[in-house]
Amino acid sequence: MITVLRLGHRHYRDQRLTTHVALTARALGAEKVILSGEKDDKILESVSDIASRWGGKFDIDYEKNYKKVIDNFKGKKVHLTMYGMPVQDKISEIRKEKDTDLLVIVGSEKVPGDIYHAVDYNISVANQPHSEVAALAIFLHEYFMGKELSKDFSGAKITLKPSERGKDFVSK
Amino acid sequence: MITVLRLGHRHYRDQRLTTHVALTARALGAEKVILSGEKDDKILESVSDIASRWGGKFDIDYEKNYKKVIDNFKGKKVHLTMYGMPVQDKISEIRKEKDTDLLVIVGSEKVPGDIYHAVDYNISVANQPHSEVAALAIFLHEYFMGKELSKDFSGAKITLKPSERGKDFVSK
């Protein structure tokens, strides 16, 4: 099971990016998101609402103390950062420990220095500046070897039928 | 060559997400980004500035009339949308036309209905709600088969050496 920890959320400024982090985590196979930084009930509610309508096992929570989350986590801890080791060189090593839970940590603009030492892996998706949403997406895609794209979201109230043109909803 | 067209940018509300779209496009192998919607010089400048420091061939421009961009584009046009056909089923067909330029279109919250009919492919990255940044990242990663992660950014004034812990800058 994969949990994603989003560090340093700030009201207003990060609202949409943090929402994208959470929805990307859910859509690509993570089962839990923990938000840290400023508490933001609006995001917790809107993401929970989407998760309950679109199905699958997924929780989102807030925890002010990110250190507690990292210290108490039983499993391997991966921090996604442009400074880290290339995902393509490390992913098979990380993937090998199949029965181990994974905590995937993504920052916002500034990440406290202690994070780099509190984790098992600092992993980069291209050593270039871009986006924690993109880095998370590619990490999960590599970790699950593309199988996350066919994940079944059980209990969905709404699903989509892939369509060449337009929108094909299936409501239940 | 891949160009990314970002539709419907809105000042303030989309500033950070549009920046992430542009930086993700650049970091993962696209060579041009065209922003549409509201004109936002701040994004054009900040992304150009990052591109010039971090190297590689990359342009970012604004074009109010997205239809003109789509109609005048010589090459294949791909619209990323949660309603589309699964990327994993279509990517080899898209990839096959190696010598053809590609226009990859990503929307913001509401995409005009005509887009679905103006393109060659409507492609989804999981038929689930998540993020245009994540969808773009995975599309490019699949298109380039992971080779974009080792892309050489020539002329960079700043580069990073991958690091197990901390930050290892190489300034030139």
XYZ file of C-alpha atoms in Angstrom:
344
model
C 0.000 0.000 0.000
C 1.191 3.472 -0.888
C 0.588 6.571 1.220
C 1.441 10.010 -0.155
C 2.497 12.748 2.263
C 2.124 16.295 0.958
C 4.348 18.711 2.883
C 3.947 22.408 3.534
C 0.485 23.068 2.140
C -0.462 26.738 2.154
C -4.047 28.020 1.959
C -5.042 29.676 -1.325
C -1.572 29.562 -2.871
C -1.363 25.750 -2.982
C -5.027 24.885 -3.049
C -5.237 23.652 -6.623
C -1.802 22.037 -6.718
C -2.429 20.149 -3.491
C -5.786 19.006 -4.874
C -3.991 17.775 -8.000
C -1.406 15.948 -5.871
C -4.187 14.183 -3.958
C -6.253 13.279 -7.027
C -3.183 12.078 -8.905
C -2.211 9.908 -5.947
C -5.681 8.348 -5.918
C -6.040 7.922 -9.679
C -2.625 6.275 -10.023
C -2.848 3.716 -7.267
C -2.051 5.284 -3.891
C -4.621 4.487 -1.196
C -4.002 7.280 1.242
C -2.956 10.929 1.245
C -1.833 12.864 4.288
C -1.724 16.644 4.014
C 0.629 18.648 6.187
C 1.246 22.386 6.454
C -1.804 24.614 6.898
C -5.063 22.806 7.577
C -7.501 23.128 4.702
C -10.892 21.510 5.251
C -12.068 22.475 1.790
C -9.503 20.217 0.130
C -10.148 17.331 2.514
C -13.860 17.576 1.753
C -13.642 18.010 -1.997
C -11.151 15.174 -2.485
C -13.135 12.861 -0.174
C -16.257 13.700 -2.115
C -14.602 12.851 -5.457
C -13.163 9.633 -4.015
C -16.540 8.495 -2.723
C -18.230 9.128 -6.078
C -15.481 7.643 -8.252
C -14.864 4.577 -6.082
C -11.877 2.609 -4.858
C -10.202 2.438 -1.472
C -8.899 5.890 -0.600
C -8.487 8.091 2.459
C -7.285 11.632 2.905
C -6.295 13.093 6.262
C -4.574 16.085 7.778
C -1.611 15.878 10.151
C 0.087 19.022 11.324
C 3.258 17.251 12.441
C 4.861 15.803 9.319
C 7.810 14.499 11.334
C 5.498 12.304 13.356
C 4.072 10.846 10.144
C 7.535 10.065 8.822
C 8.934 8.738 12.099
C 5.945 6.522 12.836
C 5.621 5.112 9.337
C 6.306 1.387 9.138
C 7.799 0.780 5.725
C 10.067 2.432 3.184
C 10.102 6.204 2.775
C 10.709 7.876 -0.574
C 11.116 11.628 -0.996
C 10.583 12.939 -4.524
C 13.007 15.774 -5.241
C 14.784 17.151 -8.287
C 18.044 16.693 -6.360
C 17.668 12.961 -5.840
C 18.798 9.797 -7.585
C 17.153 9.038 -10.964
C 13.892 7.110 -10.641
C 14.892 4.928 -13.606
C 18.009 3.733 -11.718
C 16.309 3.064 -8.380
C 12.759 1.968 -9.098
C 13.479 -1.762 -9.415
C 15.218 -1.725 -6.028
C 12.232 0.087 -4.472
C 9.730 -2.139 -6.281
C 11.478 -5.297 -5.091
C 10.188 -4.899 -1.557
C 6.664 -5.774 -2.587
C 5.261 -6.479 0.847
C 6.575 -3.258 2.310
C 4.310 -0.247 2.596
C 5.608 2.873 0.928
C 5.420 6.488 2.061
C 5.954 8.842 -0.876
C 6.717 12.393 0.206
C 6.222 15.419 -2.022
C 7.028 18.960 -1.019
C 5.733 22.304 -2.056
C 8.242 25.066 -2.835
C 10.586 24.756 0.095
C 11.304 21.432 1.726
C 12.892 21.337 5.212
C 16.448 19.997 5.048
C 15.789 17.237 7.570
C 13.551 15.412 5.082
C 16.540 14.407 2.948
C 17.943 12.478 5.907
C 14.684 11.124 7.327
C 13.922 8.945 4.285
C 15.296 5.788 2.696
C 15.425 7.264 -0.802
C 15.631 10.713 -2.362
C 14.381 10.165 -5.902
C 14.285 12.506 -8.873
C 12.141 12.418 -11.967
C 14.584 14.219 -14.273
C 17.055 16.442 -12.397
C 15.152 19.459 -13.700
C 12.720 21.908 -12.139
C 9.120 21.005 -12.949
C 6.249 19.786 -10.779
C 5.603 17.581 -7.783
C 2.404 16.443 -9.533
C 4.381 15.236 -12.568
C 7.049 13.625 -10.383
C 4.414 11.777 -8.343
C 2.619 10.605 -11.492
C 5.756 9.184 -13.080
C 6.962 7.624 -9.845
C 3.646 5.785 -9.373
C 3.521 4.812 -13.056
C 7.034 3.351 -12.846
C 6.381 1.690 -9.503
C 3.232 -0.062 -10.744
C 4.755 -0.632 -14.224
C 1.748 0.928 -15.913
C -0.759 -1.447 -14.309
C -2.242 1.408 -12.269
C -3.829 2.702 -15.487
C -6.161 -0.289 -15.531
C -6.974 -0.185 -11.822
C -10.522 -1.130 -10.888
C -12.245 1.427 -8.672
C -14.819 -0.695 -6.911
C -17.982 0.823 -5.537
C -17.930 3.767 -7.966
C -21.158 5.710 -8.353
C -19.847 7.129 -11.597
C -17.522 5.693 -14.220
C -16.445 6.640 -17.731
C -16.415 4.544 -20.851
C -13.358 5.562 -22.935
C -14.505 7.530 -25.956
C -12.889 8.541 -29.274
C -14.895 11.814 -29.239
C -16.789 13.451 -26.432
C -17.916 12.169 -23.055
C -19.431 8.838 -22.167
C -20.554 8.678 -18.534
C -21.960 5.582 -16.889
C -23.883 6.497 -13.753
C -25.014 3.886 -11.262
C 9.065 17.726 -32.091
C 6.347 18.108 -29.504
C 4.438 21.321 -28.828
C 2.117 21.580 -25.835
C -0.928 23.851 -26.031
C -2.388 24.916 -22.691
C -6.006 26.026 -23.052
C -8.010 28.495 -21.024
C -5.397 29.918 -18.698
C -6.820 32.259 -16.068
C -4.770 34.836 -14.190
C -4.134 34.077 -10.521
C -6.342 30.991 -10.359
C -4.235 28.969 -12.816
C -0.885 30.631 -12.388
C 0.918 27.845 -10.600
C -0.754 24.991 -12.456
C 0.010 26.545 -15.831
C 3.607 27.061 -14.734
C 3.759 23.387 -13.756
C 2.303 22.385 -17.139
C 4.974 24.410 -18.940
C 7.890 23.188 -16.813
C 6.721 19.582 -17.045
C 6.477 19.897 -20.819
C 10.041 21.212 -20.970
C 11.551 18.754 -18.469
C 9.983 15.748 -20.159
C 10.948 16.438 -23.738
C 8.536 18.920 -25.346
C 10.270 21.804 -27.120
C 7.525 24.375 -27.196
C 4.586 25.504 -25.087
C 1.800 27.759 -26.290
C -0.422 29.325 -23.656
C -3.966 30.349 -24.504
C -6.704 31.954 -22.417
C -5.773 35.109 -20.508
C -2.398 36.594 -21.333
C 0.030 36.297 -18.435
C 3.434 37.866 -19.003
C 4.666 36.781 -15.607
C 4.447 33.095 -16.546
C 6.028 33.639 -19.962
C 8.928 35.436 -18.311
C 9.483 33.086 -15.408
C 9.354 29.942 -17.547
C 11.647 31.501 -20.199
C 14.042 32.451 -17.453
C 14.140 28.909 -16.053
C 14.556 27.462 -19.553
C 17.489 29.742 -20.349
C 19.285 28.844 -17.115
C 18.597 25.118 -17.233
C 19.348 24.692 -20.931
C 17.916 22.788 -23.862
C 15.835 23.913 -26.809
C 12.599 25.387 -25.519
C 10.181 28.193 -26.376
C 7.077 29.485 -24.704
C 4.581 31.791 -26.404
C 1.122 33.203 -25.980
C -1.644 32.908 -28.561
C -5.104 34.175 -27.781
C -6.768 32.198 -30.557
C -6.343 28.530 -29.700
C -8.370 27.499 -32.731
C -5.831 29.090 -35.019
C -3.051 27.141 -33.299
C -4.911 23.876 -33.763
C -6.061 24.556 -37.328
C -2.646 25.720 -38.526
C -0.669 22.949 -36.871
C 1.022 20.627 -39.338
C 1.152 17.247 -37.663
C -0.919 15.070 -35.384
C -3.043 16.575 -32.633
C -3.633 14.842 -29.317
C -6.029 16.124 -26.677
C -5.478 14.776 -23.170
C -8.809 14.256 -21.444
C -10.187 11.905 -18.825
C -12.933 11.028 -21.336
C -10.574 9.795 -24.042
C -9.140 6.453 -25.148
C -6.572 4.848 -22.811
C -3.030 6.053 -23.462
C -1.739 2.485 -23.028
C -3.926 1.319 -25.960
C -3.082 4.159 -28.334
C 0.475 5.246 -27.617
C 2.196 2.838 -30.014
C -0.042 4.044 -32.854
C 0.796 7.678 -32.011
C 4.481 6.905 -31.524
C 4.690 5.132 -34.876
C 4.542 8.395 -36.801
C 8.017 9.370 -35.708
C 8.605 12.076 -38.277
C 5.340 13.801 -37.556
C 5.227 16.767 -35.211
C 2.835 16.409 -32.334
C 0.558 18.990 -30.735
C -0.467 17.892 -27.240
C -3.423 19.860 -25.900
C -4.247 20.157 -22.194
C -7.186 22.055 -20.837
C -7.892 23.720 -17.566
C -11.227 23.100 -15.852
C -13.623 23.490 -18.765
C -12.632 22.505 -22.272
C -14.694 23.792 -25.223
C -16.608 20.959 -26.897
C -15.123 21.666 -30.329
C -11.682 20.483 -29.156
C -12.842 16.861 -29.070
C -13.549 17.037 -32.808
C -10.618 19.209 -33.874
C -7.972 16.640 -32.908
C -6.762 13.284 -34.183
C -6.825 11.633 -30.772
C -8.599 12.150 -27.478
C -6.412 10.314 -24.988
C -6.948 9.556 -21.308
C -4.449 8.752 -18.592
C -6.810 6.682 -16.427
C -10.479 7.536 -16.928
C -10.459 9.245 -13.544
C -10.420 12.869 -12.443
C -6.912 14.013 -11.515
C -4.567 16.539 -13.114
C -3.531 17.820 -16.516
C 0.031 17.994 -15.188
C 0.006 14.285 -14.327
C -1.655 13.370 -17.618
C 0.911 15.346 -19.603
C 3.797 13.785 -17.668
C 2.635 10.235 -18.263
C 1.784 10.884 -21.900
C 5.289 12.248 -22.579
C 6.905 9.462 -20.548
C 5.014 6.838 -22.561
C 5.633 8.594 -25.859
C 9.396 8.795 -25.304
C 9.463 5.371 -23.588
C 11.299 6.777 -20.593
C 14.193 8.155 -22.648
C 13.127 11.735 -21.841
C 14.414 11.163 -18.294
C 17.985 11.063 -19.619
C 17.569 14.029 -21.959
C 20.611 16.247 -22.349
C 19.863 19.940 -21.819
C 22.625 21.573 -23.794
C 23.814 25.064 -22.955
C 22.671 24.856 -19.331
C 24.110 27.430 -16.948
C 23.087 25.235 -14.060
C 22.827 21.470 -13.722
C 22.343 18.997 -10.885
C 24.348 15.929 -10.050
C 21.992 13.277 -8.657
C 22.480 12.929 -4.918
C 21.497 10.312 -2.313
C 21.118 13.080 0.315
C 20.924 16.813 -0.110
C 21.635 19.048 -3.084
C 24.507 18.915 -5.512
C 24.541 21.873 -7.913
C 26.989 22.251 -10.760
C 27.131 25.899 -11.891
C 28.898 26.891 -15.068
